[in-house]
Amino acid sequence: GRSMTFRRYGTMLVAKVEPNPDTVIYGQTETRFQLGTGFIEFQLDNTGKATRVVYLQGGQKIPATRVPEGNR
């Protein structure tokens, strides 16, 4: 699998999908962002913390689990 990293710079959200460079992703909703021709959808727990992300492209749904910061 590939590694995905997300960073926030002020009001911008940037995604890095290895081995590609950083890309600004644009919000469609509070949890759904466009990345190229696909979408990134964050799944939140009951406290509002992102716990999973799903990449949606061409009818495919590719889930990913958040890796705790200390384990990267």
Short mmCIF file of N, CA, C and O in Angstrom, two decimals:
data_model
loop_
_atom_site.label_atom_id
_atom_site.label_comp_id
_atom_site.label_asym_id
_atom_site.label_seq_id
_atom_site.Cartn_x
_atom_site.Cartn_y
_atom_site.Cartn_z
N GLY A 1 0.80 -1.18 0.00
CA GLY A 1 0.00 0.00 0.00
C GLY A 1 0.85 1.26 0.00
O GLY A 1 2.05 1.23 0.27
N ARG A 2 0.22 2.32 -0.33
CA ARG A 2 0.87 3.63 -0.36
C ARG A 2 0.64 4.38 0.93
O ARG A 2 -0.32 4.14 1.64
N SER A 3 1.53 5.31 1.18
CA SER A 3 1.42 6.16 2.35
C SER A 3 0.79 7.49 1.95
O SER A 3 1.14 8.06 0.90
N MET A 4 -0.15 7.97 2.75
CA MET A 4 -0.79 9.26 2.52
C MET A 4 -0.55 10.12 3.75
O MET A 4 -0.72 9.67 4.87
N THR A 5 -0.14 11.36 3.52
CA THR A 5 0.09 12.29 4.61
C THR A 5 -0.74 13.54 4.35
O THR A 5 -0.81 14.01 3.21
N PHE A 6 -1.37 14.06 5.40
CA PHE A 6 -2.18 15.27 5.30
C PHE A 6 -1.62 16.31 6.24
O PHE A 6 -1.27 16.02 7.37
N ARG A 7 -1.55 17.55 5.73
CA ARG A 7 -1.09 18.68 6.55
C ARG A 7 -2.00 19.86 6.30
O ARG A 7 -2.52 20.02 5.21
N ARG A 8 -2.14 20.67 7.33
CA ARG A 8 -2.93 21.89 7.19
C ARG A 8 -1.99 23.08 7.26
O ARG A 8 -1.14 23.18 8.13
N TYR A 9 -2.13 23.96 6.29
CA TYR A 9 -1.39 25.22 6.25
C TYR A 9 -2.42 26.34 6.26
O TYR A 9 -3.02 26.63 5.22
N GLY A 10 -2.66 26.93 7.42
CA GLY A 10 -3.69 27.96 7.52
C GLY A 10 -5.04 27.36 7.18
O GLY A 10 -5.50 26.44 7.83
N THR A 11 -5.64 27.83 6.10
CA THR A 11 -6.95 27.32 5.68
C THR A 11 -6.85 26.27 4.59
O THR A 11 -7.86 25.75 4.13
N MET A 12 -5.62 25.94 4.15
CA MET A 12 -5.44 24.95 3.08
C MET A 12 -5.13 23.58 3.68
O MET A 12 -4.44 23.48 4.68
N LEU A 13 -5.63 22.54 3.02
CA LEU A 13 -5.29 21.17 3.38
C LEU A 13 -4.47 20.60 2.23
O LEU A 13 -4.84 20.72 1.06
N VAL A 14 -3.33 20.01 2.57
CA VAL A 14 -2.41 19.49 1.58
C VAL A 14 -2.29 17.98 1.78
O VAL A 14 -2.18 17.50 2.91
N ALA A 15 -2.33 17.24 0.68
CA ALA A 15 -2.17 15.78 0.73
C ALA A 15 -0.89 15.41 0.01
O ALA A 15 -0.53 16.02 -1.01
N LYS A 16 -0.22 14.41 0.51
CA LYS A 16 0.94 13.83 -0.16
C LYS A 16 0.70 12.34 -0.24
O LYS A 16 0.61 11.66 0.78
N VAL A 17 0.56 11.85 -1.46
CA VAL A 17 0.39 10.43 -1.70
C VAL A 17 1.70 9.95 -2.29
O VAL A 17 2.07 10.36 -3.39
N GLU A 18 2.44 9.14 -1.53
CA GLU A 18 3.75 8.68 -1.97
C GLU A 18 3.64 8.00 -3.33
O GLU A 18 2.71 7.25 -3.54
N PRO A 19 4.51 8.27 -4.26
CA PRO A 19 5.71 9.11 -4.23
C PRO A 19 5.46 10.50 -4.82
O PRO A 19 6.41 11.20 -5.14
N ASN A 20 4.23 10.93 -4.96
CA ASN A 20 3.90 12.21 -5.59
C ASN A 20 4.20 13.39 -4.67
O ASN A 20 4.26 13.24 -3.46
N PRO A 21 4.32 14.60 -5.24
CA PRO A 21 4.56 15.79 -4.42
C PRO A 21 3.29 16.23 -3.69
O PRO A 21 2.19 15.74 -3.98
N ASP A 22 3.43 17.16 -2.75
CA ASP A 22 2.29 17.73 -2.03
C ASP A 22 1.30 18.32 -3.02
O ASP A 22 1.69 18.93 -4.02
N THR A 23 0.01 18.14 -2.74
CA THR A 23 -1.07 18.67 -3.58
C THR A 23 -2.12 19.30 -2.68
O THR A 23 -2.56 18.68 -1.72
N VAL A 24 -2.53 20.52 -3.00
CA VAL A 24 -3.63 21.15 -2.27
C VAL A 24 -4.91 20.41 -2.62
O VAL A 24 -5.18 20.14 -3.79
N ILE A 25 -5.69 20.04 -1.59
CA ILE A 25 -6.97 19.39 -1.84
C ILE A 25 -8.08 20.34 -1.41
O ILE A 25 -7.94 21.08 -0.45
N TYR A 26 -9.16 20.34 -2.16
CA TYR A 26 -10.23 21.32 -1.99
C TYR A 26 -11.47 20.67 -1.39
O TYR A 26 -11.90 19.61 -1.83
N GLY A 27 -12.01 21.31 -0.37
CA GLY A 27 -13.16 20.78 0.35
C GLY A 27 -14.44 20.83 -0.46
O GLY A 27 -14.76 21.85 -1.06
N GLN A 28 -15.16 19.73 -0.47
CA GLN A 28 -16.49 19.64 -1.05
C GLN A 28 -17.52 19.75 0.08
O GLN A 28 -18.57 20.33 -0.09
N THR A 29 -17.18 19.12 1.20
CA THR A 29 -17.96 19.20 2.43
C THR A 29 -16.95 19.29 3.57
O THR A 29 -15.74 19.35 3.32
N GLU A 30 -17.42 19.21 4.78
CA GLU A 30 -16.53 19.27 5.94
C GLU A 30 -15.58 18.07 6.01
O GLU A 30 -14.49 18.16 6.56
N THR A 31 -15.97 16.93 5.43
CA THR A 31 -15.16 15.71 5.52
C THR A 31 -14.74 15.15 4.16
O THR A 31 -14.03 14.16 4.10
N ARG A 32 -15.16 15.77 3.08
CA ARG A 32 -14.87 15.25 1.73
C ARG A 32 -14.08 16.28 0.94
O ARG A 32 -14.49 17.44 0.83
N PHE A 33 -12.95 15.83 0.35
CA PHE A 33 -12.05 16.71 -0.38
C PHE A 33 -11.71 16.12 -1.73
O PHE A 33 -11.59 14.91 -1.87
N GLN A 34 -11.54 16.97 -2.72
CA GLN A 34 -11.19 16.51 -4.05
C GLN A 34 -9.68 16.42 -4.18
O GLN A 34 -8.95 17.33 -3.80
N LEU A 35 -9.21 15.29 -4.72
CA LEU A 35 -7.80 15.06 -4.98
C LEU A 35 -7.69 14.56 -6.40
O LEU A 35 -8.00 13.40 -6.69
N GLY A 36 -7.31 15.44 -7.32
CA GLY A 36 -7.26 15.07 -8.74
C GLY A 36 -8.65 14.71 -9.22
O GLY A 36 -9.60 15.46 -9.02
N THR A 37 -8.78 13.50 -9.79
CA THR A 37 -10.08 13.05 -10.28
C THR A 37 -10.83 12.24 -9.23
O THR A 37 -11.93 11.77 -9.47
N GLY A 38 -10.21 12.06 -8.06
CA GLY A 38 -10.83 11.29 -6.98
C GLY A 38 -11.18 12.16 -5.80
O GLY A 38 -11.06 13.40 -5.84
N PHE A 39 -11.62 11.51 -4.75
CA PHE A 39 -12.03 12.21 -3.53
C PHE A 39 -11.44 11.52 -2.31
O PHE A 39 -11.27 10.30 -2.30
N ILE A 40 -11.13 12.31 -1.30
CA ILE A 40 -10.70 11.82 0.00
C ILE A 40 -11.85 12.10 0.95
O ILE A 40 -12.36 13.21 1.01
N GLU A 41 -12.28 11.07 1.69
CA GLU A 41 -13.36 11.26 2.65
C GLU A 41 -12.86 10.82 4.03
O GLU A 41 -12.47 9.67 4.21
N PHE A 42 -12.84 11.77 4.96
CA PHE A 42 -12.41 11.48 6.33
C PHE A 42 -13.59 10.95 7.12
O PHE A 42 -14.69 11.47 7.03
N GLN A 43 -13.34 9.91 7.91
CA GLN A 43 -14.35 9.38 8.82
C GLN A 43 -13.94 9.79 10.23
O GLN A 43 -12.80 9.60 10.62
N LEU A 44 -14.88 10.37 10.95
CA LEU A 44 -14.61 10.94 12.27
C LEU A 44 -15.19 10.07 13.38
O LEU A 44 -16.22 9.42 13.19
N ASP A 45 -14.52 10.10 14.55
CA ASP A 45 -15.10 9.44 15.71
C ASP A 45 -16.07 10.40 16.38
O ASP A 45 -16.31 11.50 15.88
N ASN A 46 -16.65 10.00 17.51
CA ASN A 46 -17.67 10.84 18.15
C ASN A 46 -17.10 12.11 18.77
O ASN A 46 -17.87 12.99 19.17
N THR A 47 -15.78 12.26 18.81
CA THR A 47 -15.17 13.50 19.30
C THR A 47 -14.78 14.43 18.16
O THR A 47 -14.28 15.52 18.38
N GLY A 48 -14.96 13.96 16.91
CA GLY A 48 -14.62 14.77 15.75
C GLY A 48 -13.21 14.55 15.23
O GLY A 48 -12.77 15.22 14.31
N LYS A 49 -12.49 13.57 15.80
CA LYS A 49 -11.12 13.27 15.37
C LYS A 49 -11.16 12.30 14.18
O LYS A 49 -11.89 11.31 14.20
N ALA A 50 -10.37 12.59 13.14
CA ALA A 50 -10.30 11.70 11.99
C ALA A 50 -9.63 10.40 12.38
O ALA A 50 -8.54 10.39 12.93
N THR A 51 -10.31 9.29 12.12
CA THR A 51 -9.78 7.97 12.47
C THR A 51 -9.48 7.13 11.25
O THR A 51 -8.67 6.22 11.30
N ARG A 52 -10.15 7.42 10.16
CA ARG A 52 -9.96 6.68 8.90
C ARG A 52 -10.13 7.64 7.74
O ARG A 52 -10.71 8.70 7.88
N VAL A 53 -9.64 7.21 6.61
CA VAL A 53 -9.84 7.96 5.39
C VAL A 53 -10.17 6.95 4.30
O VAL A 53 -9.70 5.81 4.31
N VAL A 54 -11.05 7.35 3.39
CA VAL A 54 -11.40 6.51 2.25
C VAL A 54 -11.09 7.31 1.00
O VAL A 54 -11.49 8.48 0.89
N TYR A 55 -10.35 6.69 0.08
CA TYR A 55 -10.06 7.31 -1.22
C TYR A 55 -11.05 6.75 -2.21
O TYR A 55 -11.18 5.53 -2.35
N LEU A 56 -11.79 7.62 -2.87
CA LEU A 56 -12.82 7.22 -3.82
C LEU A 56 -12.41 7.64 -5.23
O LEU A 56 -12.16 8.83 -5.47
N GLN A 57 -12.31 6.67 -6.14
CA GLN A 57 -11.98 6.99 -7.52
C GLN A 57 -12.51 5.92 -8.45
O GLN A 57 -12.28 4.73 -8.22
N GLY A 58 -13.21 6.37 -9.47
CA GLY A 58 -13.70 5.45 -10.49
C GLY A 58 -14.53 4.30 -9.94
O GLY A 58 -14.40 3.18 -10.40
N GLY A 59 -15.37 4.55 -8.96
CA GLY A 59 -16.21 3.51 -8.39
C GLY A 59 -15.51 2.67 -7.34
O GLY A 59 -16.13 1.83 -6.72
N GLN A 60 -14.21 2.87 -7.15
CA GLN A 60 -13.48 2.13 -6.12
C GLN A 60 -13.47 2.92 -4.81
O GLN A 60 -13.38 4.14 -4.83
N LYS A 61 -13.54 2.20 -3.71
CA LYS A 61 -13.39 2.78 -2.38
C LYS A 61 -12.20 2.10 -1.73
O LYS A 61 -12.23 0.90 -1.47
N ILE A 62 -11.15 2.88 -1.47
CA ILE A 62 -9.93 2.32 -0.90
C ILE A 62 -9.78 2.89 0.51
O ILE A 62 -9.45 4.06 0.67
N PRO A 63 -10.05 2.06 1.56
CA PRO A 63 -9.96 2.55 2.94
C PRO A 63 -8.52 2.56 3.44
O PRO A 63 -7.69 1.78 2.99
N ALA A 64 -8.26 3.45 4.36
CA ALA A 64 -6.96 3.52 5.02
C ALA A 64 -7.21 3.81 6.50
O ALA A 64 -8.17 4.47 6.85
N THR A 65 -6.33 3.34 7.33
CA THR A 65 -6.42 3.56 8.76
C THR A 65 -5.37 4.57 9.18
O THR A 65 -4.26 4.57 8.66
N ARG A 66 -5.71 5.42 10.12
CA ARG A 66 -4.78 6.42 10.62
C ARG A 66 -3.67 5.73 11.41
O ARG A 66 -3.92 4.88 12.25
N VAL A 67 -2.45 6.15 11.14
CA VAL A 67 -1.29 5.65 11.86
C VAL A 67 -0.94 6.69 12.92
O VAL A 67 -0.72 7.85 12.59
N PRO A 68 -0.92 6.31 14.19
CA PRO A 68 -0.57 7.27 15.24
C PRO A 68 0.79 7.91 14.96
O PRO A 68 1.70 7.26 14.46
N GLU A 69 0.90 9.19 15.28
CA GLU A 69 2.09 9.96 14.95
C GLU A 69 3.38 9.32 15.42
O GLU A 69 4.39 9.36 14.75
N GLY A 70 3.39 8.71 16.58
CA GLY A 70 4.60 8.07 17.10
C GLY A 70 5.01 6.82 16.37
O GLY A 70 6.11 6.32 16.52
N ASN A 71 4.13 6.28 15.51
CA ASN A 71 4.42 5.04 14.78
C ASN A 71 4.80 5.25 13.33
O ASN A 71 4.82 4.32 12.56
N ARG A 72 5.05 6.49 12.93
CA ARG A 72 5.36 6.76 11.52
C ARG A 72 6.83 6.63 11.26
O ARG A 72 7.66 6.85 12.03
#
